[in-house]
Amino acid sequence: MTKTHMGRVLQVVDDRLEYDEHAKNLLSDKLVLAWLMSSAVEEVKGMAIGEIIGCIELYWKCYDRVLYEKEGSGCNNKNGGNMTEKKRCGWVNLKNPRYVHYHDDEWGKPHFEDAYFFEMLILESFQAGLSWECVLNKREAFREAFDGFDYERIAVYPDEKLDELAQNKDIIRNRLKIRAAKNNAKIFMEIQKEFGSFSDYIWGFTDGKVIANRDGVVRATSPLSDQVSKDLKKRGMKFVGSTIIYSYLQAVGVIDDHDEECSFY
């Protein structure tokens, strides 16, 4: 009886291991994964399969980069690499000039221009569920498609323009996010009228102070992002969850999360 029972258990284990292996092989196929995501992941619904595959490739590249650097042989490592003049945060893909420029010249630096605040709000909202590098690589295409991130024009986009954007293969073609851009532009201007500027509104949450995290903890949200997210949602904005808002606050410099080893720490 015991041998029979053990045999059945081992067979079940073998079957599960074989199933897991088949599942891993299946999901390692980018085309299969993209098709699954297109129907199961809300953030990428409406995107072309090729676009989703591109985002998958970028995500995998970033993931491989993190593993590579954790092993101590990355370009950010103190002991080597071909970019020894400056050390950068571990998430930066050093092979992507756009990413390096964004990290060095924008990320974590205090900004006060409403135009920049709105641009980042648009880009961060489209980033929901995707990699930031994927969005950053399409930044100029977004700029062209959304009229230079002109919130006054975006706020009055007709349905024809929204449909046009949904067919633009150079951006992330998510209809919900595209419509959210118009909605958020309207609320952005309402906040401007109430506070004088959107910048003053955001900086008001910290009394104009930069939150510099120096404890080495990697965060996705914080009490501050929870508070800002809650208020924006209450005002009617879309795609402004706490995780997105935390990333947004990093982008506009309200939060400074540079790694301790980073030259910009």
PDB file of C-alpha atoms in Angstrom:
ATOM      1  CA  MET A   1       0.000   0.000   0.000  1.00  0.00           C
ATOM      2  CA  THR A   2       2.788   2.412   0.959  1.00  0.00           C
ATOM      3  CA  LYS A   3       4.784   1.669  -2.182  1.00  0.00           C
ATOM      4  CA  THR A   4       1.690   2.119  -4.335  1.00  0.00           C
ATOM      5  CA  HIS A   5       0.852   5.414  -2.664  1.00  0.00           C
ATOM      6  CA  MET A   6       4.425   6.671  -2.981  1.00  0.00           C
ATOM      7  CA  GLY A   7       4.442   5.651  -6.611  1.00  0.00           C
ATOM      8  CA  ARG A   8       1.320   7.676  -7.279  1.00  0.00           C
ATOM      9  CA  VAL A   9       2.723  10.698  -5.459  1.00  0.00           C
ATOM     10  CA  LEU A  10       5.957  10.512  -7.431  1.00  0.00           C
ATOM     11  CA  GLN A  11       4.005  10.177 -10.665  1.00  0.00           C
ATOM     12  CA  VAL A  12       1.980  13.272  -9.802  1.00  0.00           C
ATOM     13  CA  VAL A  13       5.199  15.150  -9.033  1.00  0.00           C
ATOM     14  CA  ASP A  14       6.715  14.032 -12.333  1.00  0.00           C
ATOM     15  CA  ASP A  15       3.570  15.081 -14.194  1.00  0.00           C
ATOM     16  CA  ARG A  16       3.590  18.492 -12.515  1.00  0.00           C
ATOM     17  CA  LEU A  17       7.264  19.017 -13.259  1.00  0.00           C
ATOM     18  CA  GLU A  18       6.680  18.071 -16.877  1.00  0.00           C
ATOM     19  CA  TYR A  19       3.671  20.397 -17.004  1.00  0.00           C
ATOM     20  CA  ASP A  20       5.691  23.250 -15.466  1.00  0.00           C
ATOM     21  CA  GLU A  21       8.448  22.706 -17.994  1.00  0.00           C
ATOM     22  CA  HIS A  22       5.985  22.764 -20.890  1.00  0.00           C
ATOM     23  CA  ALA A  23       4.365  25.905 -19.470  1.00  0.00           C
ATOM     24  CA  LYS A  24       7.746  27.627 -19.163  1.00  0.00           C
ATOM     25  CA  ASN A  25       8.648  26.685 -22.720  1.00  0.00           C
ATOM     26  CA  LEU A  26       5.303  27.961 -23.955  1.00  0.00           C
ATOM     27  CA  LEU A  27       5.579  31.287 -22.126  1.00  0.00           C
ATOM     28  CA  SER A  28       9.152  31.767 -23.299  1.00  0.00           C
ATOM     29  CA  ASP A  29       7.766  32.137 -26.819  1.00  0.00           C
ATOM     30  CA  LYS A  30       7.264  35.896 -27.224  1.00  0.00           C
ATOM     31  CA  LEU A  31       4.520  35.543 -29.811  1.00  0.00           C
ATOM     32  CA  VAL A  32       2.490  33.178 -27.613  1.00  0.00           C
ATOM     33  CA  LEU A  33       3.021  35.392 -24.570  1.00  0.00           C
ATOM     34  CA  ALA A  34       2.015  38.489 -26.530  1.00  0.00           C
ATOM     35  CA  TRP A  35      -1.236  36.847 -27.683  1.00  0.00           C
ATOM     36  CA  LEU A  36      -2.044  35.805 -24.114  1.00  0.00           C
ATOM     37  CA  MET A  37      -1.318  39.302 -22.806  1.00  0.00           C
ATOM     38  CA  SER A  38      -3.425  40.933 -25.524  1.00  0.00           C
ATOM     39  CA  SER A  39      -6.536  39.234 -24.184  1.00  0.00           C
ATOM     40  CA  ALA A  40      -5.713  38.953 -20.479  1.00  0.00           C
ATOM     41  CA  VAL A  41      -3.791  42.116 -19.545  1.00  0.00           C
ATOM     42  CA  GLU A  42      -5.969  45.227 -19.523  1.00  0.00           C
ATOM     43  CA  GLU A  43      -3.052  47.631 -19.989  1.00  0.00           C
ATOM     44  CA  VAL A  44      -2.061  46.208 -23.381  1.00  0.00           C
ATOM     45  CA  LYS A  45      -5.488  45.556 -24.851  1.00  0.00           C
ATOM     46  CA  GLY A  46      -5.778  47.387 -28.142  1.00  0.00           C
ATOM     47  CA  MET A  47      -2.046  47.272 -28.814  1.00  0.00           C
ATOM     48  CA  ALA A  48      -0.711  45.489 -31.878  1.00  0.00           C
ATOM     49  CA  ILE A  49       0.950  42.125 -31.226  1.00  0.00           C
ATOM     50  CA  GLY A  50       4.229  43.498 -32.567  1.00  0.00           C
ATOM     51  CA  GLU A  51       4.110  46.358 -30.062  1.00  0.00           C
ATOM     52  CA  ILE A  52       3.497  43.971 -27.177  1.00  0.00           C
ATOM     53  CA  ILE A  53       6.407  41.800 -28.314  1.00  0.00           C
ATOM     54  CA  GLY A  54       8.611  44.902 -28.379  1.00  0.00           C
ATOM     55  CA  CYS A  55       7.667  45.715 -24.792  1.00  0.00           C
ATOM     56  CA  ILE A  56       8.288  42.101 -23.745  1.00  0.00           C
ATOM     57  CA  GLU A  57      11.755  42.219 -25.296  1.00  0.00           C
ATOM     58  CA  LEU A  58      12.573  45.461 -23.515  1.00  0.00           C
ATOM     59  CA  TYR A  59      11.338  44.073 -20.200  1.00  0.00           C
ATOM     60  CA  TRP A  60      13.409  40.920 -20.586  1.00  0.00           C
ATOM     61  CA  LYS A  61      16.426  42.998 -21.536  1.00  0.00           C
ATOM     62  CA  CYS A  62      16.048  45.101 -18.378  1.00  0.00           C
ATOM     63  CA  TYR A  63      15.562  41.983 -16.250  1.00  0.00           C
ATOM     64  CA  ASP A  64      18.676  40.369 -17.700  1.00  0.00           C
ATOM     65  CA  ARG A  65      20.559  43.590 -17.070  1.00  0.00           C
ATOM     66  CA  VAL A  66      19.620  43.603 -13.393  1.00  0.00           C
ATOM     67  CA  LEU A  67      20.741  39.989 -12.981  1.00  0.00           C
ATOM     68  CA  TYR A  68      23.956  40.741 -14.840  1.00  0.00           C
ATOM     69  CA  GLU A  69      24.803  43.636 -12.564  1.00  0.00           C
ATOM     70  CA  LYS A  70      23.898  41.735  -9.410  1.00  0.00           C
ATOM     71  CA  GLU A  71      26.526  39.188 -10.368  1.00  0.00           C
ATOM     72  CA  GLY A  72      29.115  41.946 -10.134  1.00  0.00           C
ATOM     73  CA  SER A  73      30.178  42.320 -13.743  1.00  0.00           C
ATOM     74  CA  GLY A  74      27.907  45.077 -15.010  1.00  0.00           C
ATOM     75  CA  CYS A  75      28.953  48.460 -16.354  1.00  0.00           C
ATOM     76  CA  ASN A  76      27.671  50.085 -13.169  1.00  0.00           C
ATOM     77  CA  ASN A  77      29.989  47.969 -11.072  1.00  0.00           C
ATOM     78  CA  LYS A  78      32.771  49.745  -9.227  1.00  0.00           C
ATOM     79  CA  ASN A  79      35.300  47.184 -10.393  1.00  0.00           C
ATOM     80  CA  GLY A  80      34.861  47.455 -14.116  1.00  0.00           C
ATOM     81  CA  GLY A  81      32.770  48.346 -17.109  1.00  0.00           C
ATOM     82  CA  ASN A  82      33.215  50.786 -19.934  1.00  0.00           C
ATOM     83  CA  MET A  83      31.439  53.693 -18.238  1.00  0.00           C
ATOM     84  CA  THR A  84      33.663  54.292 -15.238  1.00  0.00           C
ATOM     85  CA  GLU A  85      33.331  58.088 -15.246  1.00  0.00           C
ATOM     86  CA  LYS A  86      29.798  57.913 -13.888  1.00  0.00           C
ATOM     87  CA  LYS A  87      28.077  55.169 -11.975  1.00  0.00           C
ATOM     88  CA  ARG A  88      24.345  54.878 -12.449  1.00  0.00           C
ATOM     89  CA  CYS A  89      21.380  53.240 -10.778  1.00  0.00           C
ATOM     90  CA  GLY A  90      21.109  49.519 -11.417  1.00  0.00           C
ATOM     91  CA  TRP A  91      17.874  49.806 -13.421  1.00  0.00           C
ATOM     92  CA  VAL A  92      19.465  51.899 -16.177  1.00  0.00           C
ATOM     93  CA  ASN A  93      20.078  50.098 -19.463  1.00  0.00           C
ATOM     94  CA  LEU A  94      23.464  51.574 -20.324  1.00  0.00           C
ATOM     95  CA  LYS A  95      23.137  50.439 -23.929  1.00  0.00           C
ATOM     96  CA  ASN A  96      20.157  52.743 -24.412  1.00  0.00           C
ATOM     97  CA  PRO A  97      21.237  56.414 -24.780  1.00  0.00           C
ATOM     98  CA  ARG A  98      17.679  57.606 -24.134  1.00  0.00           C
ATOM     99  CA  TYR A  99      17.610  55.795 -20.826  1.00  0.00           C
ATOM    100  CA  VAL A 100      21.026  57.104 -19.787  1.00  0.00           C
ATOM    101  CA  HIS A 101      20.056  60.671 -20.702  1.00  0.00           C
ATOM    102  CA  TYR A 102      16.772  60.386 -18.819  1.00  0.00           C
ATOM    103  CA  HIS A 103      18.526  59.065 -15.715  1.00  0.00           C
ATOM    104  CA  ASP A 104      21.340  61.623 -15.784  1.00  0.00           C
ATOM    105  CA  ASP A 105      19.429  64.755 -16.752  1.00  0.00           C
ATOM    106  CA  GLU A 106      15.814  64.308 -15.651  1.00  0.00           C
ATOM    107  CA  TRP A 107      15.054  61.547 -13.165  1.00  0.00           C
ATOM    108  CA  GLY A 108      15.061  62.639  -9.540  1.00  0.00           C
ATOM    109  CA  LYS A 109      15.815  66.273 -10.397  1.00  0.00           C
ATOM    110  CA  PRO A 110      13.257  68.831  -9.152  1.00  0.00           C
ATOM    111  CA  HIS A 111      11.060  70.196 -11.937  1.00  0.00           C
ATOM    112  CA  PHE A 112       8.618  73.076 -11.732  1.00  0.00           C
ATOM    113  CA  GLU A 113       7.301  73.558 -15.278  1.00  0.00           C
ATOM    114  CA  ASP A 114       3.684  72.559 -15.802  1.00  0.00           C
ATOM    115  CA  ALA A 115       4.460  71.460 -19.356  1.00  0.00           C
ATOM    116  CA  TYR A 116       6.928  68.904 -18.009  1.00  0.00           C
ATOM    117  CA  PHE A 117       4.527  67.821 -15.269  1.00  0.00           C
ATOM    118  CA  PHE A 118       1.853  67.080 -17.854  1.00  0.00           C
ATOM    119  CA  GLU A 119       4.238  65.301 -20.225  1.00  0.00           C
ATOM    120  CA  MET A 120       5.346  62.968 -17.450  1.00  0.00           C
ATOM    121  CA  LEU A 121       1.742  62.457 -16.366  1.00  0.00           C
ATOM    122  CA  ILE A 122       0.848  61.282 -19.873  1.00  0.00           C
ATOM    123  CA  LEU A 123       3.888  59.037 -20.236  1.00  0.00           C
ATOM    124  CA  GLU A 124       3.556  57.513 -16.775  1.00  0.00           C
ATOM    125  CA  SER A 125      -0.125  56.742 -17.328  1.00  0.00           C
ATOM    126  CA  PHE A 126       0.736  54.898 -20.543  1.00  0.00           C
ATOM    127  CA  GLN A 127       3.483  53.037 -18.693  1.00  0.00           C
ATOM    128  CA  ALA A 128       0.935  51.265 -16.466  1.00  0.00           C
ATOM    129  CA  GLY A 129       1.545  47.536 -16.842  1.00  0.00           C
ATOM    130  CA  LEU A 130       4.534  48.008 -19.155  1.00  0.00           C
ATOM    131  CA  SER A 131       8.225  48.810 -18.809  1.00  0.00           C
ATOM    132  CA  TRP A 132       9.282  52.447 -18.537  1.00  0.00           C
ATOM    133  CA  GLU A 133      11.952  51.863 -21.172  1.00  0.00           C
ATOM    134  CA  CYS A 134       9.245  50.800 -23.614  1.00  0.00           C
ATOM    135  CA  VAL A 135       7.465  54.125 -23.083  1.00  0.00           C
ATOM    136  CA  LEU A 136      10.662  56.164 -23.104  1.00  0.00           C
ATOM    137  CA  ASN A 137      11.646  54.733 -26.477  1.00  0.00           C
ATOM    138  CA  LYS A 138       8.330  55.989 -27.866  1.00  0.00           C
ATOM    139  CA  ARG A 139       8.541  59.387 -26.175  1.00  0.00           C
ATOM    140  CA  GLU A 140       9.114  61.446 -29.313  1.00  0.00           C
ATOM    141  CA  ALA A 141       6.377  59.551 -31.136  1.00  0.00           C
ATOM    142  CA  PHE A 142       4.051  60.400 -28.248  1.00  0.00           C
ATOM    143  CA  ARG A 143       5.136  64.034 -28.425  1.00  0.00           C
ATOM    144  CA  GLU A 144       4.283  64.220 -32.111  1.00  0.00           C
ATOM    145  CA  ALA A 145       1.023  62.299 -31.764  1.00  0.00           C
ATOM    146  CA  PHE A 146      -0.185  64.351 -28.784  1.00  0.00           C
ATOM    147  CA  ASP A 147       0.633  67.778 -30.231  1.00  0.00           C
ATOM    148  CA  GLY A 148       3.702  68.378 -28.102  1.00  0.00           C
ATOM    149  CA  PHE A 149       1.804  67.338 -24.954  1.00  0.00           C
ATOM    150  CA  ASP A 150      -0.282  70.513 -25.229  1.00  0.00           C
ATOM    151  CA  TYR A 151      -2.883  69.882 -22.525  1.00  0.00           C
ATOM    152  CA  GLU A 152      -5.165  72.669 -23.758  1.00  0.00           C
ATOM    153  CA  ARG A 153      -5.460  70.985 -27.156  1.00  0.00           C
ATOM    154  CA  ILE A 154      -5.635  67.457 -25.749  1.00  0.00           C
ATOM    155  CA  ALA A 155      -8.491  68.441 -23.420  1.00  0.00           C
ATOM    156  CA  VAL A 156     -10.722  69.177 -26.422  1.00  0.00           C
ATOM    157  CA  TYR A 157      -9.688  66.333 -28.722  1.00  0.00           C
ATOM    158  CA  PRO A 158     -12.673  65.191 -30.801  1.00  0.00           C
ATOM    159  CA  ASP A 159     -13.506  61.505 -31.112  1.00  0.00           C
ATOM    160  CA  GLU A 160     -11.915  61.469 -34.574  1.00  0.00           C
ATOM    161  CA  LYS A 161      -8.563  62.441 -33.076  1.00  0.00           C
ATOM    162  CA  LEU A 162      -8.866  59.784 -30.375  1.00  0.00           C
ATOM    163  CA  ASP A 163      -9.614  57.178 -33.044  1.00  0.00           C
ATOM    164  CA  GLU A 164      -6.603  58.383 -35.019  1.00  0.00           C
ATOM    165  CA  LEU A 165      -4.372  57.941 -31.977  1.00  0.00           C
ATOM    166  CA  ALA A 166      -5.751  54.449 -31.440  1.00  0.00           C
ATOM    167  CA  GLN A 167      -4.496  53.564 -34.932  1.00  0.00           C
ATOM    168  CA  ASN A 168      -1.055  55.124 -34.491  1.00  0.00           C
ATOM    169  CA  LYS A 169       1.400  52.220 -34.508  1.00  0.00           C
ATOM    170  CA  ASP A 170       4.216  54.410 -33.183  1.00  0.00           C
ATOM    171  CA  ILE A 171       2.642  54.867 -29.751  1.00  0.00           C
ATOM    172  CA  ILE A 172       0.975  52.516 -27.268  1.00  0.00           C
ATOM    173  CA  ARG A 173      -2.464  51.999 -28.780  1.00  0.00           C
ATOM    174  CA  ASN A 174      -4.548  51.500 -25.682  1.00  0.00           C
ATOM    175  CA  ARG A 175      -7.941  53.152 -26.133  1.00  0.00           C
ATOM    176  CA  LEU A 176      -8.587  53.450 -22.406  1.00  0.00           C
ATOM    177  CA  LYS A 177      -5.294  55.239 -21.832  1.00  0.00           C
ATOM    178  CA  ILE A 178      -5.808  57.476 -24.858  1.00  0.00           C
ATOM    179  CA  ARG A 179      -9.210  58.572 -23.579  1.00  0.00           C
ATOM    180  CA  ALA A 180      -7.732  58.978 -20.109  1.00  0.00           C
ATOM    181  CA  ALA A 181      -5.206  61.451 -21.558  1.00  0.00           C
ATOM    182  CA  LYS A 182      -8.054  63.722 -22.667  1.00  0.00           C
ATOM    183  CA  ASN A 183      -9.858  63.326 -19.357  1.00  0.00           C
ATOM    184  CA  ASN A 184      -6.701  63.982 -17.342  1.00  0.00           C
ATOM    185  CA  ALA A 185      -5.866  67.075 -19.408  1.00  0.00           C
ATOM    186  CA  LYS A 186      -9.189  68.621 -18.405  1.00  0.00           C
ATOM    187  CA  ILE A 187      -8.623  67.890 -14.725  1.00  0.00           C
ATOM    188  CA  PHE A 188      -5.010  69.065 -14.993  1.00  0.00           C
ATOM    189  CA  MET A 189      -6.283  72.505 -16.045  1.00  0.00           C
ATOM    190  CA  GLU A 190      -8.900  72.530 -13.299  1.00  0.00           C
ATOM    191  CA  ILE A 191      -6.119  71.955 -10.767  1.00  0.00           C
ATOM    192  CA  GLN A 192      -4.102  74.761 -12.362  1.00  0.00           C
ATOM    193  CA  LYS A 193      -6.994  77.159 -11.846  1.00  0.00           C
ATOM    194  CA  GLU A 194      -7.409  76.085  -8.234  1.00  0.00           C
ATOM    195  CA  PHE A 195      -3.740  76.176  -7.198  1.00  0.00           C
ATOM    196  CA  GLY A 196      -2.180  78.588  -9.680  1.00  0.00           C
ATOM    197  CA  SER A 197      -0.159  75.799 -11.288  1.00  0.00           C
ATOM    198  CA  PHE A 198      -0.075  72.024 -11.284  1.00  0.00           C
ATOM    199  CA  SER A 199       3.500  72.246 -10.031  1.00  0.00           C
ATOM    200  CA  ASP A 200       2.371  74.155  -6.939  1.00  0.00           C
ATOM    201  CA  TYR A 201      -0.330  71.550  -6.369  1.00  0.00           C
ATOM    202  CA  ILE A 202       2.125  68.624  -6.432  1.00  0.00           C
ATOM    203  CA  TRP A 203       4.890  70.336  -4.466  1.00  0.00           C
ATOM    204  CA  GLY A 204       2.297  71.389  -1.912  1.00  0.00           C
ATOM    205  CA  PHE A 205       2.088  67.798  -0.691  1.00  0.00           C
ATOM    206  CA  THR A 206       5.673  68.079   0.630  1.00  0.00           C
ATOM    207  CA  ASP A 207       5.749  71.819   1.376  1.00  0.00           C
ATOM    208  CA  GLY A 208       8.207  72.217  -1.476  1.00  0.00           C
ATOM    209  CA  LYS A 209      10.702  69.716  -0.064  1.00  0.00           C
ATOM    210  CA  VAL A 210      12.385  66.869  -1.942  1.00  0.00           C
ATOM    211  CA  ILE A 211      11.922  63.464  -0.322  1.00  0.00           C
ATOM    212  CA  ALA A 212      15.394  61.922  -0.551  1.00  0.00           C
ATOM    213  CA  ASN A 213      15.268  58.251   0.400  1.00  0.00           C
ATOM    214  CA  ARG A 214      18.645  57.136   1.685  1.00  0.00           C
ATOM    215  CA  ASP A 215      17.785  53.894   3.461  1.00  0.00           C
ATOM    216  CA  GLY A 216      18.464  51.566   0.529  1.00  0.00           C
ATOM    217  CA  VAL A 217      14.859  50.347   0.417  1.00  0.00           C
ATOM    218  CA  VAL A 218      13.379  49.863  -3.062  1.00  0.00           C
ATOM    219  CA  ARG A 219       9.821  51.171  -3.032  1.00  0.00           C
ATOM    220  CA  ALA A 220       6.905  50.957  -5.426  1.00  0.00           C
ATOM    221  CA  THR A 221       4.550  53.094  -3.338  1.00  0.00           C
ATOM    222  CA  SER A 222       4.682  55.288  -0.254  1.00  0.00           C
ATOM    223  CA  PRO A 223       2.269  57.157   2.022  1.00  0.00           C
ATOM    224  CA  LEU A 224       2.945  60.221  -0.152  1.00  0.00           C
ATOM    225  CA  SER A 225       2.082  58.468  -3.416  1.00  0.00           C
ATOM    226  CA  ASP A 226      -0.996  56.992  -1.730  1.00  0.00           C
ATOM    227  CA  GLN A 227      -2.100  60.486  -0.724  1.00  0.00           C
ATOM    228  CA  VAL A 228      -1.503  62.081  -4.132  1.00  0.00           C
ATOM    229  CA  SER A 229      -3.105  59.149  -5.953  1.00  0.00           C
ATOM    230  CA  LYS A 230      -6.176  59.275  -3.742  1.00  0.00           C
ATOM    231  CA  ASP A 231      -6.635  62.987  -4.336  1.00  0.00           C
ATOM    232  CA  LEU A 232      -6.168  62.738  -8.112  1.00  0.00           C
ATOM    233  CA  LYS A 233      -8.641  59.870  -8.312  1.00  0.00           C
ATOM    234  CA  LYS A 234     -11.114  61.861  -6.244  1.00  0.00           C
ATOM    235  CA  ARG A 235     -10.794  64.661  -8.778  1.00  0.00           C
ATOM    236  CA  GLY A 236     -11.529  62.188 -11.576  1.00  0.00           C
ATOM    237  CA  MET A 237      -8.138  61.337 -13.079  1.00  0.00           C
ATOM    238  CA  LYS A 238      -7.565  57.883 -14.565  1.00  0.00           C
ATOM    239  CA  PHE A 239      -4.518  55.586 -14.503  1.00  0.00           C
ATOM    240  CA  VAL A 240      -3.102  57.339 -11.452  1.00  0.00           C
ATOM    241  CA  GLY A 241      -2.749  54.458  -9.000  1.00  0.00           C
ATOM    242  CA  SER A 242      -0.228  54.748  -6.195  1.00  0.00           C
ATOM    243  CA  THR A 243       2.477  52.797  -8.058  1.00  0.00           C
ATOM    244  CA  ILE A 244       2.179  55.011 -11.130  1.00  0.00           C
ATOM    245  CA  ILE A 245       2.156  58.145  -8.982  1.00  0.00           C
ATOM    246  CA  TYR A 246       5.233  57.010  -7.051  1.00  0.00           C
ATOM    247  CA  SER A 247       7.071  56.649 -10.355  1.00  0.00           C
ATOM    248  CA  TYR A 248       5.666  60.026 -11.421  1.00  0.00           C
ATOM    249  CA  LEU A 249       6.942  61.737  -8.274  1.00  0.00           C
ATOM    250  CA  GLN A 250      10.381  60.270  -8.972  1.00  0.00           C
ATOM    251  CA  ALA A 251      10.212  61.562 -12.546  1.00  0.00           C
ATOM    252  CA  VAL A 252       9.417  65.143 -11.545  1.00  0.00           C
ATOM    253  CA  GLY A 253      11.951  65.145  -8.715  1.00  0.00           C
ATOM    254  CA  VAL A 254       9.660  65.245  -5.697  1.00  0.00           C
ATOM    255  CA  ILE A 255      11.178  61.901  -4.697  1.00  0.00           C
ATOM    256  CA  ASP A 256      14.902  61.205  -5.079  1.00  0.00           C
ATOM    257  CA  ASP A 257      15.639  57.477  -5.105  1.00  0.00           C
ATOM    258  CA  HIS A 258      19.096  57.266  -6.679  1.00  0.00           C
ATOM    259  CA  ASP A 259      21.103  54.216  -5.580  1.00  0.00           C
ATOM    260  CA  GLU A 260      23.855  54.762  -3.034  1.00  0.00           C
ATOM    261  CA  GLU A 261      26.462  53.654  -5.602  1.00  0.00           C
ATOM    262  CA  CYS A 262      25.092  56.073  -8.210  1.00  0.00           C
ATOM    263  CA  SER A 263      27.097  59.202  -9.039  1.00  0.00           C
ATOM    264  CA  PHE A 264      23.857  61.191  -8.762  1.00  0.00           C
ATOM    265  CA  TYR A 265      23.137  59.972  -5.216  1.00  0.00           C
TER     266      TYR A 265
END
